[in-house]
Coordinates of C-alpha atoms in Angstrom, one line a residue:
X73 CA -29.7 44.0 -6.4
X74 CA -30.2 48.2 -6.8
X75 CA -31.2 49.9 -3.5
X76 CA -31.2 53.4 -1.9
X77 CA -29.5 54.5 -5.6
X78 CA -26.6 51.9 -5.3
X79 CA -25.7 48.8 -5.4
X80 CA -25.5 45.7 -3.3
X81 CA -22.2 46.2 -2.2
X82 CA -22.8 44.7 1.5
X83 CA -20.7 47.6 2.6
X84 CA -20.6 48.0 6.5
X85 CA -22.0 51.4 6.5
X86 CA -25.4 51.6 4.4
X87 CA -28.9 51.6 5.3
X88 CA -30.8 49.8 2.3
X89 CA -33.5 46.8 2.3
X90 CA -32.7 44.2 3.3
X91 CA -29.4 42.8 5.4
X92 CA -27.8 43.4 8.8
X93 CA -24.5 43.4 9.2
X94 CA -22.5 40.4 10.9
X95 CA -20.3 37.5 10.2
X96 CA -23.3 35.3 11.8
X97 CA -23.6 31.8 12.3
X98 CA -27.4 31.6 13.1
X99 CA -30.2 33.3 13.8
X100 CA -32.7 33.5 15.9
X101 CA -36.5 35.2 16.9
X102 CA -37.7 35.9 20.1
X103 CA -38.7 38.5 22.3
X104 CA -36.1 39.8 24.7
X105 CA -37.7 42.8 25.8
X106 CA -41.2 41.9 26.6
X107 CA -43.2 44.4 24.3
X108 CA -44.2 41.8 22.5
X109 CA -41.9 42.3 18.9
X110 CA -40.1 40.0 18.0
X111 CA -36.7 40.6 18.0
X112 CA -32.8 39.0 17.1
X113 CA -29.9 37.9 18.7
X114 CA -26.8 36.6 16.7
X115 CA -24.3 34.7 19.1
X116 CA -20.5 34.4 18.0
X117 CA -17.1 35.6 19.0
X118 CA -17.5 36.7 22.6
X119 CA -20.1 39.0 22.8
X120 CA -23.6 38.9 22.1
X121 CA -26.0 42.1 20.9
X122 CA -29.0 42.4 21.1
X123 CA -31.1 44.0 17.8
X124 CA -34.6 45.1 19.1
X125 CA -37.6 44.7 17.1
X126 CA -39.3 47.9 15.5
X127 CA -42.6 46.2 15.0
X128 CA -42.3 46.2 10.8
X129 CA -39.4 43.8 10.4
X130 CA -36.9 46.2 10.8
X131 CA -34.5 46.4 14.1
X132 CA -32.4 48.9 15.7
X133 CA -29.0 48.0 18.1
X134 CA -29.4 46.7 21.0
X135 CA -27.2 46.5 24.7
X136 CA -24.1 43.4 24.2
X137 CA -22.7 41.5 26.5
X138 CA -18.9 40.4 26.9
X139 CA -18.6 36.4 26.9
X140 CA -15.5 35.7 28.2
X141 CA -14.9 33.2 26.6
X142 CA -12.4 32.9 23.2
X143 CA -15.7 31.6 20.6
X144 CA -19.1 30.8 20.7
X145 CA -20.1 28.3 18.7
X146 CA -24.2 27.9 18.9
X147 CA -26.7 28.5 21.5
X148 CA -30.9 28.6 22.8
X149 CA -32.8 31.4 24.2
X150 CA -34.7 30.0 27.1
X151 CA -36.0 31.0 30.7
X152 CA -33.8 29.0 32.1
X153 CA -34.7 29.8 35.9
X154 CA -38.1 30.0 35.2
X155 CA -39.0 33.7 36.2
X156 CA -40.0 34.6 33.0
X157 CA -37.1 36.5 31.5
X158 CA -35.2 34.8 28.8
X159 CA -31.4 33.6 29.2
X160 CA -28.7 32.0 26.9
X161 CA -27.5 28.9 26.3
X162 CA -24.6 28.4 25.0
X163 CA -22.3 26.5 23.2
X164 CA -18.2 27.6 23.4
X165 CA -14.3 27.6 23.9
X166 CA -12.8 29.2 27.1
X167 CA -9.1 29.4 25.0
X168 CA -8.0 30.2 22.0
X169 CA -7.5 25.8 21.7
X170 CA -11.1 25.8 22.7
X171 CA -10.0 23.7 25.4
X172 CA -12.6 23.6 28.0
X173 CA -15.6 23.6 25.8
X174 CA -19.0 23.1 26.8
X175 CA -22.0 25.5 27.7
X176 CA -22.5 28.4 29.6
X177 CA -26.1 29.6 31.1
X178 CA -26.3 33.8 30.7
X179 CA -29.4 34.8 32.6
X180 CA -31.3 37.5 31.5
X181 CA -31.5 41.1 33.0
X182 CA -34.5 41.6 31.6
X183 CA -33.1 44.5 29.6
X184 CA -31.9 42.6 26.8
X185 CA -28.4 42.3 28.9
X186 CA -27.3 39.0 30.4
X187 CA -24.8 37.7 33.4
X188 CA -21.8 36.5 33.3
X189 CA -22.3 32.7 32.6
X190 CA -22.0 29.2 34.7
X191 CA -20.2 27.1 32.8
X192 CA -20.3 23.7 32.4
X193 CA -17.9 21.6 30.5
X194 CA -18.2 18.8 27.7
X195 CA -15.2 16.8 29.4
X196 CA -12.2 17.2 26.9
X197 CA -14.6 16.9 23.8
X198 CA -14.2 20.3 22.3
X199 CA -15.5 18.9 18.6
X200 CA -19.0 20.1 19.6
X201 CA -22.0 20.6 17.0
X202 CA -25.6 22.3 17.4
X203 CA -27.5 22.6 21.0
X204 CA -30.7 22.0 21.5
X205 CA -32.9 22.0 24.6
X206 CA -35.8 20.3 25.8
X207 CA -37.2 18.9 29.2
X208 CA -35.4 15.2 28.5
X209 CA -36.4 13.6 32.1
X210 CA -40.2 15.2 32.7
X211 CA -39.4 16.9 35.6
X212 CA -40.8 20.1 34.2
X213 CA -37.0 21.7 34.2
X214 CA -35.1 22.8 30.9
X215 CA -32.6 20.3 29.7
X216 CA -30.2 21.0 27.1
X217 CA -28.1 18.0 24.6
X218 CA -25.3 18.9 22.8
X219 CA -23.0 16.4 20.3
X220 CA -19.4 16.2 20.6
X221 CA -16.7 13.6 19.1
X222 CA -17.6 11.4 22.4
X223 CA -21.4 11.4 21.9
X224 CA -24.0 13.4 22.9
X225 CA -23.8 15.3 26.1
X226 CA -27.3 15.7 28.7
X227 CA -26.8 18.8 31.1
X228 CA -30.0 18.3 32.9
X229 CA -31.8 21.6 34.5
X230 CA -32.0 21.6 39.1
X231 CA -34.4 24.5 38.8
X232 CA -33.4 28.1 39.2
X233 CA -31.3 28.2 36.4
X234 CA -28.9 25.6 37.5
X235 CA -27.6 22.7 35.7
X236 CA -26.2 19.9 36.7
X237 CA -23.2 18.1 35.3
X238 CA -23.2 16.6 32.2
X239 CA -23.8 12.8 31.2
X240 CA -22.5 11.4 28.0
X241 CA -23.9 8.8 26.2
X242 CA -21.1 7.3 24.2
X243 CA -22.0 7.9 20.1
X244 CA -19.1 7.8 17.6
X245 CA -19.5 9.6 14.0
X246 CA -21.1 12.7 15.2
X247 CA -18.5 15.8 15.9
X248 CA -19.9 18.9 14.9
X249 CA -23.7 17.7 14.1
X250 CA -27.3 19.1 13.9
X251 CA -29.3 17.5 16.0
X252 CA -33.4 18.3 16.8
X253 CA -35.7 17.1 19.1
X254 CA -38.7 16.2 19.0
X255 CA -41.7 12.7 19.6
X256 CA -40.9 10.5 16.8
X257 CA -42.4 7.4 18.3
X258 CA -45.5 9.1 20.6
X259 CA -44.6 7.9 23.4
X260 CA -44.8 11.3 25.2
X261 CA -41.2 11.1 25.8
X262 CA -38.2 13.2 23.7
X263 CA -36.1 12.0 21.5
X264 CA -33.4 13.0 19.7
X265 CA -31.9 12.9 16.0
X266 CA -28.4 13.5 14.8
X267 CA -26.6 13.9 11.9
X268 CA -23.6 11.1 10.9
X269 CA -21.4 11.6 7.7
X270 CA -23.7 9.0 6.0
X271 CA -27.4 9.6 7.1
X272 CA -28.5 10.5 10.5
X273 CA -28.9 8.5 14.1
X274 CA -32.1 8.0 16.2
X275 CA -32.1 8.2 19.9
X276 CA -35.1 7.5 21.3
X277 CA -35.8 9.0 24.8
X278 CA -36.6 6.7 27.6
X279 CA -37.8 10.3 29.9
X280 CA -35.4 9.9 32.4
X281 CA -32.6 11.8 30.6
X282 CA -30.9 8.6 29.2
X283 CA -31.1 7.1 25.3
X284 CA -32.1 3.7 23.7
X285 CA -29.5 2.3 21.1
X286 CA -29.5 4.7 18.3
X287 CA -31.0 3.4 14.9
X288 CA -29.0 4.3 12.0
X289 CA -30.6 6.0 8.7
X290 CA -28.7 5.8 5.6
X291 CA -28.5 9.4 3.1
X292 CA -26.8 7.5 0.5
X293 CA -22.7 8.2 -0.7
X294 CA -23.1 12.1 -0.3
X295 CA -24.2 12.4 3.9
X296 CA -26.6 15.3 5.4
X297 CA -25.0 18.2 6.4
X298 CA -28.3 19.3 8.4
X299 CA -32.1 18.2 9.4
X300 CA -34.7 20.4 10.5
X301 CA -37.8 18.1 11.6
X302 CA -42.1 18.6 11.4
X303 CA -45.1 17.0 10.6
X304 CA -44.7 17.3 6.7
X305 CA -47.3 14.5 5.4
X306 CA -49.8 16.2 8.5
X307 CA -50.2 12.3 10.2
X308 CA -49.1 13.6 13.3
X309 CA -46.6 12.5 13.8
X310 CA -42.8 14.4 12.9
X311 CA -40.4 13.5 10.3
X312 CA -37.7 14.2 9.1
X313 CA -35.5 16.2 6.4
X314 CA -32.1 16.3 5.4
X315 CA -29.3 18.5 3.5
X316 CA -27.0 16.5 1.6
X317 CA -23.3 17.4 2.2
X318 CA -21.3 20.0 -0.2
X319 CA -19.9 17.0 -1.9
X320 CA -23.7 16.0 -3.7
X321 CA -24.4 18.1 -7.4
X322 CA -28.0 18.0 -7.0
X323 CA -30.4 20.7 -5.5
X324 CA -32.4 18.1 -3.6
X325 CA -33.2 17.5 -0.2
X326 CA -33.9 14.0 1.6
X327 CA -37.6 13.6 3.4
X328 CA -38.2 10.5 5.4
X329 CA -41.6 9.8 6.8
X330 CA -42.6 8.7 10.3
X331 CA -44.4 5.1 10.0
X332 CA -46.3 6.4 13.2
X333 CA -43.9 3.7 15.6
X334 CA -41.1 6.1 15.1
X335 CA -39.6 4.7 12.4
X336 CA -39.5 6.7 8.9
X337 CA -39.4 5.4 5.6
X338 CA -37.8 6.9 2.5
X339 CA -35.9 8.5 1.6
X340 CA -37.4 10.7 -1.6
X341 CA -35.9 13.5 -2.7
X342 CA -37.2 17.5 -2.6
X343 CA -36.2 19.5 -5.5
X344 CA -34.6 23.2 -3.4
X345 CA -32.3 25.6 -5.0
X346 CA -28.8 25.8 -3.2
X347 CA -27.5 22.2 -1.8
X348 CA -26.0 21.3 1.3
X349 CA -27.3 24.3 3.3
X350 CA -29.0 24.5 6.2
X351 CA -32.7 24.0 6.3
X352 CA -35.8 24.9 8.6
X353 CA -39.8 23.5 8.2
X354 CA -42.5 25.8 8.9
X355 CA -45.7 27.4 7.0
X356 CA -44.4 30.1 5.4
X357 CA -47.6 30.6 3.1
X358 CA -50.3 30.0 5.5
X359 CA -52.1 27.0 4.2
X360 CA -51.5 24.9 7.8
X361 CA -48.8 22.6 5.5
X362 CA -45.0 22.8 6.8
X363 CA -42.6 24.6 3.7
X364 CA -39.1 23.8 3.3
X365 CA -37.1 26.6 3.2
X366 CA -32.8 26.9 2.9
X367 CA -30.7 29.7 3.9
X368 CA -29.7 30.1 0.0
X369 CA -33.7 31.5 0.0
X370 CA -35.3 28.7 -2.0
X371 CA -39.0 27.5 -0.7
X372 CA -40.0 24.7 -2.0
X373 CA -43.8 24.7 -0.3
X374 CA -45.5 21.3 0.7
X375 CA -48.5 19.7 -0.5
X376 CA -49.3 18.1 2.3
X377 CA -48.8 14.5 1.5
X378 CA -44.9 14.6 1.9
X379 CA -43.7 15.6 -1.2
X380 CA -43.4 20.2 -2.8
X381 CA -43.9 21.4 -5.2
X382 CA -41.0 23.1 -7.2
X383 CA -39.4 25.9 -5.4
X384 CA -39.0 29.6 -5.6
X385 CA -35.9 31.3 -4.6
X386 CA -35.8 35.2 -2.9
X387 CA -32.0 36.9 -3.5
X388 CA -30.5 36.6 -0.1
X389 CA -26.5 36.9 1.1
X390 CA -25.7 33.6 1.3
X391 CA -21.6 33.8 1.0
X392 CA -21.4 31.3 3.6
X393 CA -24.2 30.9 4.3
X394 CA -24.9 29.6 8.3
X395 CA -28.8 29.4 8.8
X396 CA -32.6 30.5 8.2
X397 CA -35.4 30.8 10.5
X398 CA -39.2 31.8 10.3
X399 CA -40.9 33.7 12.7
X400 CA -43.9 36.8 12.2
X401 CA -42.0 39.3 12.6
X402 CA -44.6 42.4 12.6
X403 CA -47.1 39.9 14.5
X404 CA -49.3 39.9 11.7
X405 CA -50.2 37.2 11.3
X406 CA -48.2 36.7 8.0
X407 CA -44.3 34.1 8.8
X408 CA -41.6 35.5 7.3
X409 CA -38.0 34.8 7.0
X410 CA -34.7 35.3 8.3
X411 CA -31.4 34.5 6.4
X412 CA -28.0 34.2 8.4
X413 CA -25.3 35.0 5.7
X414 CA -21.3 35.2 6.2
X415 CA -21.8 38.6 6.7
X416 CA -25.3 39.9 7.0
X417 CA -29.0 39.1 7.9
X418 CA -31.3 38.8 5.1
X419 CA -35.1 39.1 5.9
X420 CA -37.9 38.4 3.4
X421 CA -40.8 39.8 4.8
X422 CA -44.4 37.7 4.0
X423 CA -47.1 39.8 1.7
X424 CA -49.5 36.7 1.8
X425 CA -50.0 33.7 0.2
X426 CA -45.8 32.8 -0.3
X427 CA -44.9 35.7 -1.8
X428 CA -42.1 38.0 0.2
X429 CA -40.6 41.3 -0.5
X430 CA -37.0 42.7 1.1
X431 CA -37.1 44.4 4.5
X432 CA -35.3 47.1 5.5
X433 CA -31.1 46.9 5.8
X434 CA -29.5 47.7 9.4
X435 CA -26.0 48.6 9.9
X436 CA -24.3 47.5 13.0
X437 CA -20.8 47.5 13.8
X438 CA -18.7 45.0 14.8
X439 CA -18.9 41.7 13.2
X440 CA -20.0 38.5 14.7
X441 CA -21.4 34.5 13.3
X442 CA -24.5 33.5 15.3
X443 CA -28.0 34.7 16.6
X444 CA -30.8 34.3 19.3
X445 CA -34.1 35.3 20.4
X446 CA -36.3 35.9 23.0
X447 CA -37.6 38.1 25.8
X448 CA -34.7 39.5 27.2
X449 CA -35.8 42.0 29.5
X450 CA -39.3 40.9 30.0
X451 CA -41.4 43.6 28.5
X452 CA -43.5 40.6 26.5
X453 CA -41.4 41.4 23.2
X454 CA -39.4 39.8 21.4
X455 CA -35.8 40.7 21.1
X456 CA -32.8 39.3 19.1
X457 CA -29.3 39.4 20.2
X458 CA -26.6 39.6 17.8
X459 CA -22.4 39.3 18.8
X460 CA -20.0 41.4 17.9
X461 CA -15.8 42.3 18.3

C-alpha cells in the first residue's frame, strides 16, 4: 500500500491514511468528551489514552490515565454511576504474575481522563477472558460478567459506581474465553454465551444474577476462539457466529440460528477470508441485515435468511490482529469499520452500499494493545481511549 508518497512500513512517525500506531488488544468506539463525535479508546499495559474524534473519521491525541496495574486485558466503557459521563471498567492484573487479578472501576471525569480505580478481585483466578456488561439482576444498574479458569464471575452494581464483590458460577473449560450477553430465549432476562475449546456454552439467566446449568453446543474438532451475536435471519431472535480456532484450515465461520426458544440449530458455514480472527456482526451496507466482519478486513454481507454472500476483503494492518468494531465515525448515517492490529488501528470509512476506503493515519507516541470508546468528558461526543507505555 502506498500513502503520502511512501510505502506503508508501519513506522510510528508518519501521518498517512488508515493507521493509528499502538500495540492493541482491542478497540471500542464511543463519545468520551460529549461533543457528539465518536472517539476511540485503547487499553493495554497500564495506561489508558483517549483519542478524540475530529468528526471526519480522523482522530487526535487526547489525555492519558495511568492504571496502577501491571497489565490490562479487556474493558468496557459504560456510565457506571449514572452521572451521564462514561466510565471504564477494566479487567487486569496488579503485579507481574497477574495476582491478584480482577476488574477495576475507573470513574470518568468528563474530560477524557479517569479517577483511580476501585479494584474487585476474581478470587485467585488470573486467566481471565472477555468482559461483558448488562443488567443481569433486573435492578436497572449495570453489572459485569467475566469468564475465568474457575467459571464466570458476576459483579453486580450497587449504584453510585460501586459494585458488589464478585460471585462465581462454576464452569469448566472457559479460561481466557470470549463471551456475549443477550436474551437468547426471549424471557426478558439476559443470558450468556461463552466459547469453549470445542464450541460454546449457553447459560440462561434467571434474572436475579444467577444462571441455569450450561448447555453445550459443539463446533467440531476445530474449536472456536471468538463469538458474536445478532439477529442474522431477522426473525426477532439473536443468533450466534463463531470464528474457528487457528488449527482450522478452512476460511469459514460457523453460524448457529436461534430456534426462538433459546436453542440453536446448525451450525452452517459462512465463507470469510482469514480463519481464527476476531469477528463482529453489524449492518455495514445499510440494508438492515447484519453482516459478518472480521479483523482480517473481510466482509460477508448478510442475505437476511441466515446465510451470507461471498466475502470481499480490504487491506488492514493484521499482524496479530485483535478485534474489529463497527460505528458511524462521521455521524453521516454510514457504518465504518475499525480494526485493531498488533501495532496499528486500521480505519475503513464507508462510502455507501458496502464500499469502503482507507481513513487517515494518526501517529501516537507509545504502545498499547486494547481500546474502548464512550462519552468521557460529557460533551455529547464519542471519544476514544487508548493505552501507551
